[in-house]
Amino acid sequence: MKVDIVTIFPEIAAGPLGVSIIGRAVEAGQVAIRCVDLRDYTTDRHRHVDDMPYGGGPGMVMKPEPFFAAVADLRTEGAKVILMTPQGKPFRQARAVELAKESHLIFLCGHYEGVDHRVVEALVDEELSIGDYVLTNGTIAAAVVVDAVVRLLPGVLGDDQSAEVESFSGDGRRLEAPHYTRPAEYAGMAVPEVLLSGNHGAIAKWRESQALERTRRNRPDLLCDAKAKSISDDWIPDEAFA
Ligand code: ADE
């Protein structure tokens, strides 16, 4: 997979994507990530990327020309162009799974009040938001999406870090159960007895009920979503929807 992140702050994305699992995936050639400076596509002496909004209002708007020049330069056949913006569709695990099947992703990162809408109309396949809050710019958001997508590429996670059994994978309706490791007792807190029992049936049951309890406490919306979608599955007891 090829990934281009077009931004006025390439170093923001390069940092987190250059280390750990994603950094190793880059080194191994499983993904090629380029953090591209939008200002390299300006033509004026001061390398301006923004201007005042038509119609007035606070803040600056990012000019269309550098984005058009960048995409014209970077685009390959079948590339998907994604604008990171709080106005985008919510990014979820299911989307990460789909994006991991693409061959080339180009992320456009906004800053200031937003991006000239002609960029959205003519260049962008998809607008994505990573959550209902406003960041100073879309570069951190792009790094989040790239991390979530690249870790799903074949061979990027080792067998012991499988992406299969984790929150939001599969049906996306429940969080993971709590995890423990040694020591069995720490600061007066004991690991739940059942996890030491070797009884795999009992452990699976315990994990299921803990996952449900955690979901109910932290993300009741997931359970409501499931009900709203009328997904018929018998593992969620009716009282979960009370
Ligand atoms: N840019 C600023 N805030 C953002 C968000 N929540 N998601 C994506 N891009 C953004």
Short mmCIF file of N, CA, C and O in Angstrom, two decimals, residues 32-109:
data_model
loop_
_atom_site.label_atom_id
_atom_site.label_comp_id
_atom_site.label_asym_id
_atom_site.label_seq_id
_atom_site.Cartn_x
_atom_site.Cartn_y
_atom_site.Cartn_z
N ALA A 32 4.38 2.15 2.05
CA ALA A 32 5.26 3.30 1.78
C ALA A 32 4.49 4.55 2.20
O ALA A 32 3.43 4.83 1.66
N ILE A 33 5.01 5.25 3.19
CA ILE A 33 4.32 6.45 3.69
C ILE A 33 5.16 7.69 3.36
O ILE A 33 6.33 7.74 3.71
N ARG A 34 4.51 8.64 2.68
CA ARG A 34 5.19 9.91 2.41
C ARG A 34 4.44 11.03 3.10
O ARG A 34 3.20 11.12 2.95
N CYS A 35 5.13 11.86 3.85
CA CYS A 35 4.51 13.04 4.46
C CYS A 35 4.91 14.22 3.60
O CYS A 35 6.08 14.60 3.55
N VAL A 36 3.95 14.75 2.87
CA VAL A 36 4.23 15.70 1.80
C VAL A 36 3.89 17.12 2.25
O VAL A 36 2.80 17.36 2.79
N ASP A 37 4.81 18.05 2.03
CA ASP A 37 4.59 19.44 2.43
C ASP A 37 3.75 20.16 1.39
O ASP A 37 4.18 20.35 0.24
N LEU A 38 2.54 20.57 1.80
CA LEU A 38 1.63 21.26 0.88
C LEU A 38 2.28 22.52 0.31
O LEU A 38 2.00 22.91 -0.83
N ARG A 39 3.15 23.15 1.09
CA ARG A 39 3.78 24.40 0.62
C ARG A 39 4.70 24.16 -0.58
O ARG A 39 5.00 25.09 -1.34
N ASP A 40 5.11 22.92 -0.78
CA ASP A 40 5.92 22.62 -1.97
C ASP A 40 5.10 22.79 -3.25
O ASP A 40 5.66 22.80 -4.35
N TYR A 41 3.78 22.89 -3.10
CA TYR A 41 2.91 23.04 -4.28
C TYR A 41 2.36 24.45 -4.41
O TYR A 41 1.42 24.69 -5.15
N THR A 42 2.93 25.40 -3.66
CA THR A 42 2.55 26.79 -3.85
C THR A 42 3.46 27.39 -4.93
O THR A 42 4.54 26.85 -5.21
N THR A 43 3.00 28.52 -5.50
CA THR A 43 3.80 29.11 -6.58
C THR A 43 4.25 30.54 -6.24
O THR A 43 5.08 31.11 -6.95
N ASP A 44 3.71 31.11 -5.15
CA ASP A 44 4.09 32.49 -4.82
C ASP A 44 5.34 32.49 -3.93
O ASP A 44 5.69 31.49 -3.32
N ARG A 45 5.96 33.63 -3.86
CA ARG A 45 7.23 33.77 -3.15
C ARG A 45 7.10 33.44 -1.66
O ARG A 45 7.99 32.89 -1.06
N HIS A 46 5.93 33.77 -1.08
CA HIS A 46 5.75 33.56 0.37
C HIS A 46 5.11 32.21 0.68
O HIS A 46 4.79 31.92 1.83
N ARG A 47 4.90 31.39 -0.31
CA ARG A 47 4.36 30.03 -0.14
C ARG A 47 3.04 30.04 0.65
O ARG A 47 2.83 29.26 1.57
N HIS A 48 2.14 30.94 0.26
CA HIS A 48 0.85 31.06 0.95
C HIS A 48 -0.04 29.85 0.70
O HIS A 48 -0.18 29.38 -0.42
N VAL A 49 -0.66 29.36 1.75
CA VAL A 49 -1.61 28.25 1.59
C VAL A 49 -3.02 28.64 2.02
O VAL A 49 -3.95 27.85 1.90
N ASP A 50 -3.21 29.86 2.52
CA ASP A 50 -4.52 30.24 3.03
C ASP A 50 -4.86 31.67 2.61
O ASP A 50 -3.99 32.43 2.19
N ASP A 51 -6.16 31.99 2.74
CA ASP A 51 -6.62 33.33 2.37
C ASP A 51 -7.91 33.61 3.14
O ASP A 51 -8.46 32.72 3.78
N MET A 52 -8.41 34.86 3.01
CA MET A 52 -9.61 35.23 3.77
C MET A 52 -10.86 34.60 3.17
O MET A 52 -10.94 34.39 1.97
N PRO A 53 -11.85 34.31 4.02
CA PRO A 53 -13.06 33.66 3.51
C PRO A 53 -13.96 34.63 2.73
O PRO A 53 -14.19 35.75 3.19
N TYR A 54 -14.44 34.20 1.59
CA TYR A 54 -15.50 34.97 0.90
C TYR A 54 -16.71 35.00 1.81
O TYR A 54 -17.04 34.00 2.46
N GLY A 55 -17.38 36.17 1.84
CA GLY A 55 -18.58 36.31 2.67
C GLY A 55 -18.26 36.71 4.09
O GLY A 55 -19.17 36.88 4.91
N GLY A 56 -16.98 36.81 4.42
CA GLY A 56 -16.58 37.24 5.75
C GLY A 56 -16.58 36.13 6.77
O GLY A 56 -16.85 34.97 6.43
N GLY A 57 -16.30 36.49 7.99
CA GLY A 57 -16.23 35.50 9.06
C GLY A 57 -14.81 35.36 9.57
O GLY A 57 -13.87 35.88 8.96
N PRO A 58 -14.70 34.67 10.72
CA PRO A 58 -13.39 34.57 11.35
C PRO A 58 -12.50 33.53 10.66
O PRO A 58 -12.99 32.65 9.97
N GLY A 59 -11.21 33.67 10.86
CA GLY A 59 -10.27 32.64 10.43
C GLY A 59 -9.96 32.70 8.94
O GLY A 59 -10.48 33.53 8.20
N MET A 60 -9.09 31.81 8.54
CA MET A 60 -8.63 31.75 7.17
C MET A 60 -9.09 30.43 6.54
O MET A 60 -9.35 29.45 7.23
N VAL A 61 -9.13 30.43 5.22
CA VAL A 61 -9.54 29.22 4.48
C VAL A 61 -8.35 28.76 3.64
O VAL A 61 -7.64 29.59 3.06
N MET A 62 -8.15 27.47 3.56
CA MET A 62 -7.02 26.98 2.76
C MET A 62 -7.33 27.07 1.28
O MET A 62 -8.41 26.68 0.82
N LYS A 63 -6.38 27.60 0.53
CA LYS A 63 -6.55 27.87 -0.89
C LYS A 63 -6.65 26.56 -1.69
O LYS A 63 -5.99 25.58 -1.34
N PRO A 64 -7.40 26.59 -2.77
CA PRO A 64 -7.53 25.34 -3.54
C PRO A 64 -6.29 24.96 -4.35
O PRO A 64 -5.97 23.77 -4.47
N GLU A 65 -5.57 25.97 -4.91
CA GLU A 65 -4.53 25.63 -5.90
C GLU A 65 -3.47 24.64 -5.42
O GLU A 65 -3.14 23.69 -6.15
N PRO A 66 -2.91 24.82 -4.19
CA PRO A 66 -1.87 23.86 -3.78
C PRO A 66 -2.40 22.43 -3.67
O PRO A 66 -1.70 21.48 -4.01
N PHE A 67 -3.66 22.28 -3.22
CA PHE A 67 -4.23 20.92 -3.12
C PHE A 67 -4.40 20.31 -4.51
O PHE A 67 -4.11 19.12 -4.71
N PHE A 68 -4.91 21.11 -5.45
CA PHE A 68 -5.09 20.57 -6.81
C PHE A 68 -3.73 20.16 -7.41
O PHE A 68 -3.61 19.10 -8.04
N ALA A 69 -2.71 20.98 -7.18
CA ALA A 69 -1.39 20.67 -7.74
C ALA A 69 -0.82 19.42 -7.07
O ALA A 69 -0.23 18.55 -7.73
N ALA A 70 -1.02 19.30 -5.76
CA ALA A 70 -0.47 18.14 -5.02
C ALA A 70 -1.14 16.85 -5.49
O ALA A 70 -0.45 15.85 -5.77
N VAL A 71 -2.46 16.88 -5.60
CA VAL A 71 -3.16 15.65 -6.00
C VAL A 71 -2.81 15.27 -7.44
O VAL A 71 -2.60 14.10 -7.75
N ALA A 72 -2.71 16.28 -8.32
CA ALA A 72 -2.34 15.99 -9.71
C ALA A 72 -0.96 15.32 -9.75
O ALA A 72 -0.72 14.42 -10.56
N ASP A 73 -0.09 15.75 -8.89
CA ASP A 73 1.27 15.20 -8.87
C ASP A 73 1.33 13.80 -8.24
O ASP A 73 2.05 12.93 -8.72
N LEU A 74 0.54 13.58 -7.19
CA LEU A 74 0.70 12.35 -6.40
C LEU A 74 -0.21 11.21 -6.85
O LEU A 74 0.11 10.04 -6.63
N ARG A 75 -1.33 11.56 -7.46
CA ARG A 75 -2.36 10.56 -7.76
C ARG A 75 -1.85 9.44 -8.66
O ARG A 75 -1.17 9.68 -9.64
N THR A 76 -2.19 8.22 -8.30
CA THR A 76 -1.96 7.09 -9.20
C THR A 76 -3.33 6.52 -9.56
O THR A 76 -4.33 6.86 -8.94
N GLU A 77 -3.35 5.63 -10.53
CA GLU A 77 -4.60 4.99 -10.96
C GLU A 77 -5.28 4.31 -9.75
O GLU A 77 -4.64 3.53 -9.05
N GLY A 78 -6.54 4.65 -9.50
CA GLY A 78 -7.29 4.00 -8.42
C GLY A 78 -7.03 4.58 -7.04
O GLY A 78 -7.56 4.07 -6.05
N ALA A 79 -6.22 5.64 -6.94
CA ALA A 79 -5.94 6.23 -5.63
C ALA A 79 -7.21 6.80 -5.02
O ALA A 79 -8.07 7.33 -5.72
N LYS A 80 -7.32 6.68 -3.70
CA LYS A 80 -8.48 7.23 -2.99
C LYS A 80 -8.03 8.49 -2.25
O LYS A 80 -7.03 8.46 -1.54
N VAL A 81 -8.78 9.60 -2.45
CA VAL A 81 -8.40 10.87 -1.83
C VAL A 81 -9.34 11.15 -0.65
O VAL A 81 -10.56 11.19 -0.82
N ILE A 82 -8.74 11.33 0.52
CA ILE A 82 -9.52 11.48 1.76
C ILE A 82 -9.18 12.82 2.40
O ILE A 82 -8.00 13.13 2.61
N LEU A 83 -10.21 13.61 2.70
CA LEU A 83 -9.98 14.87 3.43
C LEU A 83 -10.28 14.65 4.91
O LEU A 83 -11.37 14.17 5.26
N MET A 84 -9.33 15.00 5.76
CA MET A 84 -9.55 14.90 7.20
C MET A 84 -10.19 16.21 7.67
O MET A 84 -9.62 17.28 7.51
N THR A 85 -11.38 16.10 8.25
CA THR A 85 -12.12 17.28 8.70
C THR A 85 -13.15 16.88 9.75
O THR A 85 -13.73 15.79 9.66
N PRO A 86 -13.39 17.76 10.74
CA PRO A 86 -14.45 17.43 11.72
C PRO A 86 -15.83 17.36 11.05
O PRO A 86 -16.78 16.86 11.65
N GLN A 87 -15.93 17.84 9.81
CA GLN A 87 -17.21 17.75 9.08
C GLN A 87 -17.38 16.41 8.37
O GLN A 87 -18.37 16.18 7.67
N GLY A 88 -16.40 15.52 8.53
CA GLY A 88 -16.43 14.26 7.79
C GLY A 88 -17.30 13.20 8.43
O GLY A 88 -17.86 13.38 9.51
N LYS A 89 -17.41 12.06 7.74
CA LYS A 89 -18.12 10.91 8.31
C LYS A 89 -17.27 10.34 9.45
O LYS A 89 -16.04 10.34 9.35
N PRO A 90 -17.91 9.83 10.50
CA PRO A 90 -17.13 9.27 11.61
C PRO A 90 -16.28 8.08 11.16
O PRO A 90 -16.80 7.18 10.49
N PHE A 91 -15.01 8.11 11.50
CA PHE A 91 -14.11 7.01 11.16
C PHE A 91 -14.28 5.89 12.19
O PHE A 91 -14.17 6.13 13.39
N ARG A 92 -14.53 4.68 11.70
CA ARG A 92 -14.70 3.54 12.59
C ARG A 92 -13.87 2.37 12.08
O ARG A 92 -13.39 2.37 10.95
N GLN A 93 -13.78 1.33 12.93
CA GLN A 93 -12.98 0.15 12.58
C GLN A 93 -13.42 -0.46 11.25
O GLN A 93 -12.59 -0.88 10.44
N ALA A 94 -14.73 -0.50 11.02
CA ALA A 94 -15.23 -1.10 9.78
C ALA A 94 -14.67 -0.37 8.56
O ALA A 94 -14.38 -0.98 7.52
N ARG A 95 -14.52 0.94 8.68
CA ARG A 95 -13.96 1.74 7.58
C ARG A 95 -12.47 1.42 7.42
O ARG A 95 -11.94 1.36 6.30
N ALA A 96 -11.79 1.26 8.56
CA ALA A 96 -10.36 0.90 8.51
C ALA A 96 -10.18 -0.41 7.74
O ALA A 96 -9.27 -0.53 6.90
N VAL A 97 -11.04 -1.37 7.99
CA VAL A 97 -10.95 -2.67 7.32
C VAL A 97 -11.10 -2.48 5.81
O VAL A 97 -10.36 -3.07 5.01
N GLU A 98 -12.04 -1.64 5.39
CA GLU A 98 -12.25 -1.40 3.96
C GLU A 98 -11.06 -0.65 3.35
O GLU A 98 -10.59 -0.98 2.26
N LEU A 99 -10.59 0.38 4.05
CA LEU A 99 -9.47 1.18 3.51
C LEU A 99 -8.20 0.34 3.38
O LEU A 99 -7.35 0.61 2.52
N ALA A 100 -8.06 -0.68 4.23
CA ALA A 100 -6.86 -1.54 4.18
C ALA A 100 -6.80 -2.33 2.87
O ALA A 100 -5.76 -2.88 2.53
N LYS A 101 -7.90 -2.37 2.12
CA LYS A 101 -7.92 -3.09 0.83
C LYS A 101 -7.48 -2.20 -0.34
O LYS A 101 -7.32 -2.67 -1.46
N GLU A 102 -7.32 -0.90 -0.08
CA GLU A 102 -6.95 0.04 -1.16
C GLU A 102 -5.45 -0.04 -1.45
O GLU A 102 -4.66 -0.45 -0.60
N SER A 103 -5.07 0.39 -2.65
CA SER A 103 -3.65 0.34 -3.00
C SER A 103 -2.95 1.67 -2.73
O SER A 103 -1.74 1.72 -2.50
N HIS A 104 -3.70 2.76 -2.77
CA HIS A 104 -3.06 4.08 -2.58
C HIS A 104 -4.06 5.03 -1.91
O HIS A 104 -5.14 5.28 -2.45
N LEU A 105 -3.68 5.53 -0.77
CA LEU A 105 -4.52 6.50 -0.05
C LEU A 105 -3.79 7.84 -0.01
O LEU A 105 -2.61 7.91 0.34
N ILE A 106 -4.51 8.90 -0.39
CA ILE A 106 -3.94 10.26 -0.30
C ILE A 106 -4.77 11.04 0.72
O ILE A 106 -5.98 11.24 0.51
N PHE A 107 -4.16 11.44 1.81
CA PHE A 107 -4.86 12.20 2.84
C PHE A 107 -4.57 13.68 2.68
O PHE A 107 -3.40 14.09 2.59
N LEU A 108 -5.62 14.49 2.63
CA LEU A 108 -5.48 15.94 2.60
C LEU A 108 -5.84 16.45 3.99
O LEU A 108 -6.90 16.10 4.53
N CYS A 109 -4.95 17.26 4.54
CA CYS A 109 -5.15 17.70 5.92
C CYS A 109 -5.46 19.19 5.95
O CYS A 109 -4.66 19.99 5.45
#
